[in-house]
Structures are given as C-alpha cells and as structure tokens.
XYZ file of C-alpha atoms in Angstrom:
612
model
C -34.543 82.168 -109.878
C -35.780 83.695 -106.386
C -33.500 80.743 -104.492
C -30.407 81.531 -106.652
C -30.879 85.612 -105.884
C -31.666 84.055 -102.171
C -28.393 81.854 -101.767
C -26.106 84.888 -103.469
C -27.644 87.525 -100.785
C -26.899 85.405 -98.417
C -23.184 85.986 -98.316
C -24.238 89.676 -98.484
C -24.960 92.791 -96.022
C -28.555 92.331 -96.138
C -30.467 95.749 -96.866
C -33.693 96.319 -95.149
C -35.178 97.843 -98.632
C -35.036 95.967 -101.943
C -34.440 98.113 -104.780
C -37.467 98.657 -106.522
C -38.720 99.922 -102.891
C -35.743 102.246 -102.449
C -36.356 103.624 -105.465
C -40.144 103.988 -104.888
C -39.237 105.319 -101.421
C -41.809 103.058 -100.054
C -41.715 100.604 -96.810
C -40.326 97.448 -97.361
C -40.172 94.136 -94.707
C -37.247 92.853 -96.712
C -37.973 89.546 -94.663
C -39.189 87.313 -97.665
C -37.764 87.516 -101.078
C -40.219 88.826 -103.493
C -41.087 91.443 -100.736
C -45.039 92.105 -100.581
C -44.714 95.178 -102.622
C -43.125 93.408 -105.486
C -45.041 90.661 -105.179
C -47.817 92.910 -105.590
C -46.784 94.720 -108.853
C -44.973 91.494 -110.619
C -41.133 92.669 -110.817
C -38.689 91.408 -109.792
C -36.902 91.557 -105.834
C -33.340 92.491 -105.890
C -31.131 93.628 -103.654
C -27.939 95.081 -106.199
C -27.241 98.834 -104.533
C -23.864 98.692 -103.622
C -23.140 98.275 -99.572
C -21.596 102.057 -99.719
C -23.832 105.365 -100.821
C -20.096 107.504 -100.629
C -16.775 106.907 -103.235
C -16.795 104.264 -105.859
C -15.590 100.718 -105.725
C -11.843 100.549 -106.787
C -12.303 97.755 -109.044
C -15.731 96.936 -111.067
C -18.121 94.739 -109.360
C -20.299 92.387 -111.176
C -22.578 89.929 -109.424
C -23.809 86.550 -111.724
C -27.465 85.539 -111.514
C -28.422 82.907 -114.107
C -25.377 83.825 -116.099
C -26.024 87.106 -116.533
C -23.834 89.660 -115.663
C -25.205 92.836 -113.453
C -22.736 95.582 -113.466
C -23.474 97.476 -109.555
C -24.343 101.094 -109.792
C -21.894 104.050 -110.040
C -21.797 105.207 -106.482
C -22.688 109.388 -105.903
C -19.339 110.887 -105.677
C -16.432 110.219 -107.816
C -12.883 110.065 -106.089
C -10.492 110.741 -109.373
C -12.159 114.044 -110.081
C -10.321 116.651 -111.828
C -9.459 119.518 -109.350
C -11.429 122.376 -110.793
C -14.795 120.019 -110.341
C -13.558 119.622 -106.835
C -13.091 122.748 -105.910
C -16.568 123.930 -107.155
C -17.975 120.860 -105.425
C -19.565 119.350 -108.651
C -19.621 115.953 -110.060
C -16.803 115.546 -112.440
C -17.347 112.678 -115.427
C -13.105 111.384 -114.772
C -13.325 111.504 -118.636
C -9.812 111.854 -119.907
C -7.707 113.601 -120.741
C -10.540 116.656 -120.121
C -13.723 116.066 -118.477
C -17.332 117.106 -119.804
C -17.100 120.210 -117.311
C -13.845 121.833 -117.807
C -14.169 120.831 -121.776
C -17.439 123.004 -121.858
C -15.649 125.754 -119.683
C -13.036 125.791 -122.057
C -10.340 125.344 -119.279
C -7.414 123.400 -118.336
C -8.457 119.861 -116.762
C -5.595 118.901 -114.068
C -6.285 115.853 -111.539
C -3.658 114.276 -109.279
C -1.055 112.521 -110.870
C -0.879 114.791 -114.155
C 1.364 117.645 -113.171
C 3.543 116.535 -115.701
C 1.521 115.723 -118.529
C 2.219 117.716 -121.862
C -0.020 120.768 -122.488
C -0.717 120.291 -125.738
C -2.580 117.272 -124.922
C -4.747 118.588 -121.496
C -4.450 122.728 -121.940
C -7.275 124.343 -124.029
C -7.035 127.651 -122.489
C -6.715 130.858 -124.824
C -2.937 130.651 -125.996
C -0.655 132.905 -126.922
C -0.531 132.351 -130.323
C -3.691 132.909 -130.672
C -5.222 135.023 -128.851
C -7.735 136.622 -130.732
C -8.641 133.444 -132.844
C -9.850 131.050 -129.692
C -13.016 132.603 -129.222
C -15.510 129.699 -127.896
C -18.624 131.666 -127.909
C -20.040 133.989 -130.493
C -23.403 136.243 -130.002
C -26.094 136.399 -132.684
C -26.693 140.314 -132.047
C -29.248 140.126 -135.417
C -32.224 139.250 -132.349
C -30.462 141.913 -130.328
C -30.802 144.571 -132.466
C -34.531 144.594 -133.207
C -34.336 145.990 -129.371
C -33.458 149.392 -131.024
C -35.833 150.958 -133.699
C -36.295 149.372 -136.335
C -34.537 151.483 -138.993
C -31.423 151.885 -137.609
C -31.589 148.021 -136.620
C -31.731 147.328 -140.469
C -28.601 149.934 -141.609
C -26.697 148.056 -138.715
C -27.058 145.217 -140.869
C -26.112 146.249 -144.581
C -23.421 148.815 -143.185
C -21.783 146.030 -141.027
C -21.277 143.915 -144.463
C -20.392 146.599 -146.314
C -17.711 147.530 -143.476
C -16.228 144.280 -143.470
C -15.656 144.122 -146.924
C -14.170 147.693 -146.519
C -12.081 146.263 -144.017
C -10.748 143.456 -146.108
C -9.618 145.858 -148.408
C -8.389 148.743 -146.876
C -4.709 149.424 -146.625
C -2.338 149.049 -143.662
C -2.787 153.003 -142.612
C -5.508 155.867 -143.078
C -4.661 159.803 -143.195
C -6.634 161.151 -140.883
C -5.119 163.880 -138.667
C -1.928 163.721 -137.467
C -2.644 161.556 -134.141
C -2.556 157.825 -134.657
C -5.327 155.814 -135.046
C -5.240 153.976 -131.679
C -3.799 155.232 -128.515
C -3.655 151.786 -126.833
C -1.395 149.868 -129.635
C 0.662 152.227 -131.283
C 3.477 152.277 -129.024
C 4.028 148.593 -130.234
C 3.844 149.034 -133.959
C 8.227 149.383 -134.490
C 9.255 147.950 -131.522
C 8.197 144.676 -130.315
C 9.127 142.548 -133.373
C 12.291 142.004 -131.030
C 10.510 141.913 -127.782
C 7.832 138.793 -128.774
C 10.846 136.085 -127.134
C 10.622 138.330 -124.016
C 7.012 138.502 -123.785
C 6.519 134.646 -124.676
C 9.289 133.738 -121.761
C 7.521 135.863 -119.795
C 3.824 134.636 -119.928
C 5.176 131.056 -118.977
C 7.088 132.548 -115.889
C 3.772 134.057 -114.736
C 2.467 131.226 -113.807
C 1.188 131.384 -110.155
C 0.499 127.857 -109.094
C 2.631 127.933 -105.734
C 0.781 130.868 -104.996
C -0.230 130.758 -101.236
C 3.469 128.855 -100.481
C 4.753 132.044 -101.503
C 2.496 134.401 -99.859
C 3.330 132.334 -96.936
C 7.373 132.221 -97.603
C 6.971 136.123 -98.320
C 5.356 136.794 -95.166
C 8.074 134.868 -92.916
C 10.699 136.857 -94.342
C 9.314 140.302 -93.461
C 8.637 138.636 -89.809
C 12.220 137.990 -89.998
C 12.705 142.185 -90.716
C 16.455 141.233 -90.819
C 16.702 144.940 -92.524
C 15.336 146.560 -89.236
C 12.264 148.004 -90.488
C 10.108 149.860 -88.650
C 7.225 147.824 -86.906
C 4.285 149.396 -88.438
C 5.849 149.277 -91.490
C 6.825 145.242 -91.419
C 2.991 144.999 -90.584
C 1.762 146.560 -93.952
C 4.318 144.967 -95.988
C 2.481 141.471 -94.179
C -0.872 143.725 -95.109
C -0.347 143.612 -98.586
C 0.722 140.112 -98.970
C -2.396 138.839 -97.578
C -5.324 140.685 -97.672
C -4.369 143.211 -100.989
C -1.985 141.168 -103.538
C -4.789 138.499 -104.450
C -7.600 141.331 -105.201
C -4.834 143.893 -106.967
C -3.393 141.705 -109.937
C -4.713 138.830 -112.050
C -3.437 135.317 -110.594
C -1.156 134.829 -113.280
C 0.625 137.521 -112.421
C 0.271 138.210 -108.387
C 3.028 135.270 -107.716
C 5.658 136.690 -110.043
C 4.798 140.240 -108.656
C 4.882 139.587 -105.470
C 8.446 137.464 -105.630
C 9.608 140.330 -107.358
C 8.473 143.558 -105.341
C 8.817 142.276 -101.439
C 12.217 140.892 -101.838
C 12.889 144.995 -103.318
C 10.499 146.409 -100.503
C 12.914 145.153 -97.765
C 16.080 146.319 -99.136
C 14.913 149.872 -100.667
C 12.511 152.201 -99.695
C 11.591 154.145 -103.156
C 9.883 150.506 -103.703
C 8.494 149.931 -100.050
C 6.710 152.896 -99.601
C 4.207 153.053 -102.817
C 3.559 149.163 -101.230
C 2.860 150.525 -97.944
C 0.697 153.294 -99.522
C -1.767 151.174 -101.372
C -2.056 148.531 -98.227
C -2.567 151.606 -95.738
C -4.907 152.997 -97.935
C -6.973 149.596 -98.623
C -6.368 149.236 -94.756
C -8.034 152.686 -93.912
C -11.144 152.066 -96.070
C -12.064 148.814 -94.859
C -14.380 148.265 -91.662
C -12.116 147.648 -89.041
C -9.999 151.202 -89.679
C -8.708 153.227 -87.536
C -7.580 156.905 -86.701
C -4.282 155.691 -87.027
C -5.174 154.073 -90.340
C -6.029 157.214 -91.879
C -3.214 159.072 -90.796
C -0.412 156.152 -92.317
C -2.300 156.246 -95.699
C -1.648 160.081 -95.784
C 1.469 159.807 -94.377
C 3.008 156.782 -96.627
C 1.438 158.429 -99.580
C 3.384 161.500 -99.136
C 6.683 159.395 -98.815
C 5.820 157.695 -101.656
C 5.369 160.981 -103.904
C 8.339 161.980 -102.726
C 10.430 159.423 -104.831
C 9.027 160.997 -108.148
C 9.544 164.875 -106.812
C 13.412 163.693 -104.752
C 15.070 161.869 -106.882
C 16.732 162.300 -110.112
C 15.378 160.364 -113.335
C 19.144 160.051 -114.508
C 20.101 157.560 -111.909
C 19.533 154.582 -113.816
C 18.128 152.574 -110.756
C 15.451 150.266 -112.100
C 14.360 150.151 -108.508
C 13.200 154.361 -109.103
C 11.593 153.175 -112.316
C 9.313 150.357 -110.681
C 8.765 152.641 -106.934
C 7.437 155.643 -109.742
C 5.612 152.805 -111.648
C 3.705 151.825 -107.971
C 3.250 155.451 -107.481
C 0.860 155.496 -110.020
C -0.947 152.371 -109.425
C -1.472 153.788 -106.138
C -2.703 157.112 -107.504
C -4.589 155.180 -109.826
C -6.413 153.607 -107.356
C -7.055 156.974 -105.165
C -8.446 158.244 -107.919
C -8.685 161.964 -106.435
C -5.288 163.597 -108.256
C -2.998 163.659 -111.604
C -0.003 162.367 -109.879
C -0.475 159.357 -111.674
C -0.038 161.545 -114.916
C 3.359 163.174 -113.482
C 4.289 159.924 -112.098
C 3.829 158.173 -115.953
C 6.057 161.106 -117.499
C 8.522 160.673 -114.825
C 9.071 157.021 -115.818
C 8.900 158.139 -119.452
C 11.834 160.363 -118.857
C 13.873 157.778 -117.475
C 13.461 155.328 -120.147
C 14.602 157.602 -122.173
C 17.825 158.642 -120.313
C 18.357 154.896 -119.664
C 18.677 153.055 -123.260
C 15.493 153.308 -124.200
C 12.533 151.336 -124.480
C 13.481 148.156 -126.277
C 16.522 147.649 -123.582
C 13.882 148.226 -120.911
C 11.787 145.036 -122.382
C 14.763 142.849 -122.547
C 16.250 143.909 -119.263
C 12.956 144.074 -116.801
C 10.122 142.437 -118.862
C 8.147 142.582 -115.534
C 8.658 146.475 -115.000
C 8.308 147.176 -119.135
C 4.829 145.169 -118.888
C 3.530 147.128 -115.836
C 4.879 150.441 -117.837
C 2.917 149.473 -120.900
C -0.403 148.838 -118.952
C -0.448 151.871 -117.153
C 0.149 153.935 -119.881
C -2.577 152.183 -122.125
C -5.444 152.653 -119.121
C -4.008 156.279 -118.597
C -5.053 156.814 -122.340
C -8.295 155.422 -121.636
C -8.735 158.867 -119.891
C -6.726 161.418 -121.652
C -7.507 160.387 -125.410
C -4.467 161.459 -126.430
C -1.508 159.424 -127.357
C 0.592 157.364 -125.131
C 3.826 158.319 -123.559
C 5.233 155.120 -124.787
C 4.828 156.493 -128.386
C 7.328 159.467 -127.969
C 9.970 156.708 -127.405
C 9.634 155.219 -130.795
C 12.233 156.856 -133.571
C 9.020 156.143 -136.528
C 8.248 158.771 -138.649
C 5.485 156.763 -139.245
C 2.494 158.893 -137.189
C -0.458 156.923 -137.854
C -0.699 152.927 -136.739
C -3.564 150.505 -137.461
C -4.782 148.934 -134.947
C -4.823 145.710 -136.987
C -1.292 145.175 -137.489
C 0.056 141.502 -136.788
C 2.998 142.794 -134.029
C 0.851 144.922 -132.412
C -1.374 142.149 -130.865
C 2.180 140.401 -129.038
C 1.703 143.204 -126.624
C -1.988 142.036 -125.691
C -0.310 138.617 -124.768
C 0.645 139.994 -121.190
C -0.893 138.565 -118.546
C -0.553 141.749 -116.666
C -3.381 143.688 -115.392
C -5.457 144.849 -112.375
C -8.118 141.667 -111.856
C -11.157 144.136 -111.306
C -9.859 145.794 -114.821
C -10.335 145.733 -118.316
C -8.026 143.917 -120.553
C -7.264 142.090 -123.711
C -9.177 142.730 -126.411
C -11.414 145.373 -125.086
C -9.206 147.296 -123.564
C -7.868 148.006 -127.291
C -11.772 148.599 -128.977
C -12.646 150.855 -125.817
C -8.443 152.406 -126.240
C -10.075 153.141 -130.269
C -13.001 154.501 -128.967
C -11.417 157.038 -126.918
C -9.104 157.679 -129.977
C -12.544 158.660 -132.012
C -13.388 160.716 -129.010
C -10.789 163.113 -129.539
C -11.261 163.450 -133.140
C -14.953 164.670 -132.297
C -13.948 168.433 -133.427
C -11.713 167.528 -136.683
C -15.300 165.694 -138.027
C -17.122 168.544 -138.411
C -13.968 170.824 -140.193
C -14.301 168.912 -143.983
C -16.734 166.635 -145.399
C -13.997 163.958 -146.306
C -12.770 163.810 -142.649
C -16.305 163.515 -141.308
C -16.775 160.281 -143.667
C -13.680 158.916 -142.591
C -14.646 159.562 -138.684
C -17.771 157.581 -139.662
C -15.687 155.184 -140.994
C -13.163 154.061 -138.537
C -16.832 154.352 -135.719
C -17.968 151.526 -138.170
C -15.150 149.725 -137.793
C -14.777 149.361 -133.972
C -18.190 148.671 -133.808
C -18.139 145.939 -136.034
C -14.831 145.165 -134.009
C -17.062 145.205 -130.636
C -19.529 143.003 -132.028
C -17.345 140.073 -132.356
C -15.977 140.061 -129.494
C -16.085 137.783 -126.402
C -14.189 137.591 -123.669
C -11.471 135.220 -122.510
C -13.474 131.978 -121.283
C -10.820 130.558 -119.302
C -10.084 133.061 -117.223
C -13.722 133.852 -116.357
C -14.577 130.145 -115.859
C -12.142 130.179 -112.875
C -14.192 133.248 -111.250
C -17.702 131.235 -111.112
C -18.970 130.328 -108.305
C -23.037 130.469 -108.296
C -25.447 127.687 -108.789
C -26.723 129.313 -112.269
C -25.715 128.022 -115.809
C -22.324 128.802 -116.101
C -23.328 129.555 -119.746
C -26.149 132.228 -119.049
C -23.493 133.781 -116.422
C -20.728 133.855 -119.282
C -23.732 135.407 -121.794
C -24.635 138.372 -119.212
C -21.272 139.223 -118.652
C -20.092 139.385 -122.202
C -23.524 141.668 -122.776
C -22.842 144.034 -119.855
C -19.420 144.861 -121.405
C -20.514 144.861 -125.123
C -23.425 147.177 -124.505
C -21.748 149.427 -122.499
C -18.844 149.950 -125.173
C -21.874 150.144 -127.703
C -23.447 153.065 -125.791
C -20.036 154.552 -125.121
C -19.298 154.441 -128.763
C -22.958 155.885 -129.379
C -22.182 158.876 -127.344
C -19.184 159.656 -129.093
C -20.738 159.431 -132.763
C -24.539 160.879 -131.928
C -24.490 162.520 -128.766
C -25.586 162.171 -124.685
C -29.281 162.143 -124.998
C -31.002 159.800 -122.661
C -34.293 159.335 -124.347
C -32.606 158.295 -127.593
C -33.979 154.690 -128.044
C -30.445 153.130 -128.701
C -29.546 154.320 -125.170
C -32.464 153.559 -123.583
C -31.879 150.043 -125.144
C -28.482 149.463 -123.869
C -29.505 150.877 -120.488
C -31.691 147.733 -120.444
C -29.634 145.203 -121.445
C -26.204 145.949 -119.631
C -28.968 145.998 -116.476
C -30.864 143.198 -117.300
C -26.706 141.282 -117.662
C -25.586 142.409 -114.381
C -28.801 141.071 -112.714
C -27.842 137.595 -113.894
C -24.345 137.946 -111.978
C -24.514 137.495 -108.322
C -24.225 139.904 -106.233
C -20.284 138.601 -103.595
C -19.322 136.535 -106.488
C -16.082 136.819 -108.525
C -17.411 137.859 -111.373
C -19.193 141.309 -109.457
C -15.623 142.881 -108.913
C -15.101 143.394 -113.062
C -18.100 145.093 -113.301
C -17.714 148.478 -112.884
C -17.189 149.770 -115.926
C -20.902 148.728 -117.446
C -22.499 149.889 -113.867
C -20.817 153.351 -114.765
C -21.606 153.808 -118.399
C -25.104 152.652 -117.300
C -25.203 154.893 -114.415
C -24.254 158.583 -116.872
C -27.193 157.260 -118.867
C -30.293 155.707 -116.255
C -32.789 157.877 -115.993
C -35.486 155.851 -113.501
C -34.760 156.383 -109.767
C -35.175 151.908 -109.404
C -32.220 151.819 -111.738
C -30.322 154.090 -110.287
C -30.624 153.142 -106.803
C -29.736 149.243 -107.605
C -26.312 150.754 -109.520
C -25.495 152.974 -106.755
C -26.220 149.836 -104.338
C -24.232 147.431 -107.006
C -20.967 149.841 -106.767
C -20.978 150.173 -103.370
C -21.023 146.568 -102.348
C -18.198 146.317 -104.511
C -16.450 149.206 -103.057
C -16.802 147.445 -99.457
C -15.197 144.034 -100.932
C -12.308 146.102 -102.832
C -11.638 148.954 -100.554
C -9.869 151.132 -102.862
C -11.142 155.091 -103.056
C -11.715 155.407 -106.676
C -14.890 153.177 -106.085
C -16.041 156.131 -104.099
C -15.002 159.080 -106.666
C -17.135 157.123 -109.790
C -20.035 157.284 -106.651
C -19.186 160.953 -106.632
C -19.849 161.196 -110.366
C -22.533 159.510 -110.661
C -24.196 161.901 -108.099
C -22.794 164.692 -109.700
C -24.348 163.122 -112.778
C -27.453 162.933 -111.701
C -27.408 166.051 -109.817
C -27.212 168.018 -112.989
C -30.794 166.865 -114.238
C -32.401 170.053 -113.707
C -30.026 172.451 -115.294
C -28.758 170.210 -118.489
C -31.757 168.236 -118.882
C -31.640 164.392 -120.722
C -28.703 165.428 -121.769
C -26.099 165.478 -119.745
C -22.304 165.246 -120.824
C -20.967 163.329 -117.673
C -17.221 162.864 -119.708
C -17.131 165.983 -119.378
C -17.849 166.481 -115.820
C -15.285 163.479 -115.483
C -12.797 165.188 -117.486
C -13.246 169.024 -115.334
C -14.758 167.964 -112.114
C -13.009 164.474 -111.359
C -9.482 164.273 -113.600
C -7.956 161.788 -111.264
C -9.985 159.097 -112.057
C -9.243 156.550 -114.519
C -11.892 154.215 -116.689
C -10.228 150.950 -116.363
C-alpha cells in the first residue's frame, strides 16, 4: 500500500508535513513514507490536504488508493457565499436556497446570480401580510417574573389567563370616557380600508438597494447647482446626503426619501431649508464644528420656521405640506421647543383645506406616511389624541386597538432608524393613552376596574411581543451570539415599557421591588449590546426609563456615559435635553425623595422633547 500512496504522490506538490503531523502540529522529515512519527504510533502516512489552504476547488477532487475513493478536504473559505455572510466576514454553509446563517437570522439569503429569483422561494423576512404573526422568537417571562416578589409574580400569572380569555371575548369597543382607546391607531380605524393598495405599492417602492448609487447620483446634481444656489447652501444639501440621510431614516426608506426630497430641495426653498436645518444642526454638534456652524443652524432654522408662520395653508402646494412636515422632524430632533406641535397643526389644517386625508394617501403616499408617523410619536408625548383623528367624519369616538385595518398602517416602513416602531410604538402609544386616563380612575368604581382592565391588557400585549428579527439581524455586528444580542435587546425594550406601564398604574417609587427589578434587567440587556455597534443607536428609550428610576450612582454614571456616546455618533440635540432630564431627575432627590415624578418634569420643565 505505502508504494501505491508513494507512486500517486509522486505526480504531486510534495508537502513537507504528512497529515497526521499537520494535524498534530508536530515536526515531520516528510523524506520517507511512513514518516518516523507515524511509524512510531502505527497509522497510516498520507499526504491528502489539498495544495491550496484559500477558496475551494471548482470541481470535486477525489484521489484512488486501492480502490477507494478519498474525497480532499473542504478548503477554509467558501467562494459562493451568500452576501450577508460576506459582509459580516463569516463562513457561510452555500446551502440553498437559504443558508444555515441567514435561515437562523430569519433574513433574506441573496448571493450573486439570484437577483432575480422569486421571493417567495428565498425571502423570509417579516411580510406585510403578516406582520404581527411572524414572530421567530418568543420569551418564557414565567422564570422572569420570580425576579419580582413573589406574590405579585403569582397574580401575574392567573390574571394574564384570565385576561386573555377576557380578551377573546370582549367586544370590538369599550365605553370608557370619551377619548379613544389608543392614540397611535385610531386615526386609521375608517379610513385606510381604501388606502391598504397605496400602502402595499408603497412598501415595495421603498426598497433601497441602489442606495449609495443614489447618494452618489444625488450628490453630482447639487455639484451641478444648475438652480444657482448659494455655496454654503449646495454644501449642506451634499451634508445631508452623506453624512445625515443614512443615520435619520430606516434603509428601506432613506433611498425613496432622499430621491424624493433633493430633487424638491433644488427647485423650492420651503423644502430646502428644513434640509439645511437638520444637516447644519447635525453639522454644528459634531467635533469638527465651527463658529460658523452654529450660526447657519440658527440661521437656517429660522428660515425654515418661517414657511409654517409665511405662508398660507390654503395654497394647496404639497411642497408647503412636506417643508412643514421637515419642520417638525427638525424640531423633533432639537428637542428644546413646541414648534413641532404648531408645525403638526399647520399640516393638519392643510389637509383639511386640501381634500382631505384619504386624497392625501392616494396622491403623496410618501408625504401621508411621514404625516402619520409624526403625529403618532407626537402622541407619545401629549397623551392626547392625534391630529389625524379630527380628519375622520366617524361618530364613532372610541377605537380598539385590535381592529384588523388598523394594523395596514403599521406596515410602513417609515420611521427614524434610532426610533421606536411597529408594534411597540402602538403598546407604548396605549400606554400613554392609560396615562391620561390616570384622573377619570379614581372618579367611579366601574371606571377604575375598567382602567385596570385595559393596563391588563397591554401588558399582556407587551409580553408577547418581540421585535422585528430581520431588520435587527442586519444591525449586528459583534462577535457575541447573535441570539443572546437579539434576547438583551428585546428585554431592554420590554422592561422598560413594563416599568413605564408600572408607573402609570402604581406610582414612581424607586424602592418598589418591581422597579428595582426592571432597573436590573433593562441594565443587565444593554450591557450585552456593544457599546459603537448598530444596535446602541435604538437604545435610548430603555437608558431613559432606566435612568428616571436608578437610584445607585454606578448605574447612573454608566447610563449617563451610554447616552452620551450615542449622542457623539448621532449628533442631534435632543440626546442632550434627555441628559438634561436625567440631571434634573436626579437633582430632585433631596426635595421629592424615591419618588420622583420625572413625566412630569418632562411634561413642565422640557415640553419639546419627544419619547420616540
């Protein structure tokens, strides 16, 4: 046997280690065939590693020796990797049509030469059709809740059974006060059983896979400046379209925004200036500002307000509707006024002088989506109903928030990336609903049970949920199990709804044990996330709600330190008023005790800013 492994080496690249030595990472002569080291032990000398340690051999190499066949070992890297494995520089399996990776990730598996293969096939994102039914991963919260004392951990239990069998049965609509149920969805209830076609064409258009071809296209026509635009101004518009667009909207949406709004920036200022605005102000905060920075974000902002105070709402531009719409993203994301408030009636007033709100989602689904989304965060803050609800004709006053149409409106793929959205942004919309309701609890015993009620309800709501997988695959980039990362981040977000929707039923005391126990977890869940990753920028809503609430000095410093390394990678100012708040927060220790109402110091002390 040694002569016929002798005579086929022969013809072969001769190695100076035989296998078994390789993989021993011993010495080997190589010079005789057995070697002395496998002469020594009894096995046999080979010498089968493939000539090449990179790429694979494009056809299947087999060597005969005695008539057996030897299939040659799969070489390290693989060369028909999908592209998501590539770009996060990991071994992908070239399974197909969906590799192990992107199969456990729950996200779309493309590789060259498959641009054209059907969806239905290779997609397993979250569709549209169901969007609240494609939930990969589900927590057991029954070894969560023994965290919290133990007899409240065990009514959890029976009155989350006894809730969802309430739930099952309950009719479409419950008479409680004259506000509707749910701030976030009721402006959908009567009117988007004609608007689903829009919203469905619309989801496929937003589609940014050409995305840095257009940034770059974009950018050569303002270099052009073939409208004669003021230099400074030509240099924000280039601003935006590189350094802000990518961190401002979700990437499903940036490439349809951006071919929308810069072509409309060049040809009409009550557009180009809110632009301007929010790139001079990211501009001015960043490292490299200037004097000069800080003067144009003043300066453009005050041209951009202008717009709303200037011109009249009966004009029926749509370019005035989407320049007031930027005003109050850019307000929004000062966070220091209620312009964005003025700004969201403004636009609210010209939908109604202009046909209405159904033509509005026909005509401009892109400006009636951004309308919507604003006006659902702005309620966020406000608990009180949307300005999108005054344009429905229902007599109908009070909406459940489980209603089949109302959930087409969630199937936008429009929203700030650092935001919330989706499904939570509706439970934490209810929650602020319940907020306002605080007051009418206490006036008759039936309303207090039915306040208890609908709290019972969104928690059980809040329980179940998870967040989109596919979307937060795409924003991983660490070295940890993509799995634990996934877990943290759907605890940070759970608990801190939990603990917001604690305050609202039982109060702000800090040494309650349910508190204390959320404090722990959401902290314990943002640990696990990396500090510069992806994942860090979404995160400010659990650092806040765990910020009113820490009480040790360690915790606090590490949220304050946590918020402000985000604030340097966003560079937007309301980053800095929540670090205002927090201060204030904490400041307020020695007159109000363990329990301090920070919504209300939010509410009094800091109305411009926005939970979102």
């Amino acid at each position: 046997m040694h002569s016929l492994i002798t005579e086929e080496f022969a013809q072969l690249e001769r190695k100076q280690n035989c296998d078994k030595c390789h993989e021993k990472k011993r010495a080997c002569k190589g010079n005789t065939i057995p070697c002395n080291g496998c002469e020594k032990l009894g096995v046999p000398c080979t010498f089968l590693r493939p000539k090449l340690k990179v790429g694979r051999p494009k056809s299947k190499q087999i060597l005969q020796f005695d008539g057996i066949s030897t299939h040659m070992r799969k070489r390290k890297y693989s060369r028909k990797g999908c592209y998501t494995c590539k770009m996060k520089k990991r071994k992908c399996d070239e399974i197909f049509p969906q590799c192990g990776s992107c199969q456990r990730l729950n996200i779309e598996c493309k590789r060259p030469g498959m641009d054209n293969f059907p969806q239905a096939q290779v997609n397993r994102t979250i569709s549209d059709d169901s969007i609240e039914s494609s939930w990969e991963m589900l927590l057991d919260y029954d070894s969560l809740l023994p965290l919290m004392d133990s007899t409240s951990g065990q009514s959890f239990n029976r009155r989350d059974k006894m809730m969802l069998s309430c739930l099952m049965k309950s009719p479409p609509s419950i008479s409680l006060a004259s506000q509707p149920l749910d701030p976030i969805t009721c402006p959908s209830v009567h009117g988007m059983k004609n608007m689903s076609p829009c919203m469905s064409d619309l989801s496929e258009e937003l589609d940014s896979k050409h995305y840095e071809e257009t940034r770059i296209n974009l950018i050569r026509v303002c270099e052009t400046n073939n409208n004669c635009l003021p230099w400074k101004e030509v240099e924000l518009l280039k601003y935006f379209i590189r350094n802000v667009s990518f961190l401002l909207f979700v990437d499903k949406t940036t490439d349809k925004f951006l071919s929308t709004v810069i072509p409309l920036c060049l040809e009409d200022h009550r557009v180009r200036y809110p632009v301007i605005a929010i790139a001079a102000s990211n501009k001015a905060n960043s490292y490299d500002f200037s004097n000069e920075s800080k003067r144009d974000k003043v300066f453009y902002r005050a041209k951009a307000q202008a717009n709303i105070i200037l011109e009249s709402a009966d004009s029926g531009s749509q370019n005035l509707l989407l320049g007031i719409l930027l005003v109050c993203v850019l307000e929004i994301l000062e966070g220091d006024s209620l312009f964005w408030s003025i700004a969201l009636e403004k636009a609210t007033q010209f939908i109604q002088l202009n046909e209405g709100f159904g033509a509005l989602s026909r005509a401009s689904p892109l400006i009636f989506q951004l309308f919507c989304y604003l006006d659902m965060i702005s309620s966020l803050s406000t608990c009180s109903i949307p300005h999108a609800n005054t344009l429905q004709n229902s007599s109908n006053q009070l909406a459940w928030f489980e209603d089949d149409q109302i959930s087409n409106s969630f199937k936008s793929k429009f929203g700030f990336k650092f935001g919330i959205a989706g499904e939570l942004l509706k439970i934490i919309g209810n929650i602020s609903t319940l907020s306002s309701m605080r007051e009418a609890r206490y006036t008759s015993v039936e309303k207090d049970k039915q306040f208890n009620l609908l709290a019972n309800i969104i928690e059980m709501k809040l329980q179940i949920w998870t967040p989109p997988m596919g979307r937060l695959a795409n924003e991983i980039e660490t070295d940890k199990d993509s799995s634990l990362v996934l877990s943290s981040f759907t605890l940070a977000f759970q608990w801190a709804a939990f603990l917001r929707l604690h305050q609202v039923r039982y109060g702000y005391d800090r040494r309650n044990s349910r508190i204390e126990a959320c404090v722990s977890i959401i902290l314990r869940s943002i640990k696990v996330i990396d500090m510069n990753s992806d994942l860090e920028l979404l995160m400010m809503f659990p650092l806040v709600m765990a910020g009113s609430v820490a009480v040790e000095q360690e915790d606090r410093d590490y949220i304050m330190t946590r918020i402000q390394n985000i604030k340097h990678r966003l560079r937007f100012n309301y980053i800095s008023e929540f670090e205002k708040l927090l201060l204030q927060v904490w400041s307020s220790d020695k007159t109000e005790g363990d329990s301090v109402n920070w919504a209300k110091i939010r509410f009094f002390q800091f109305p411009g800013l926005v939970m979102f």
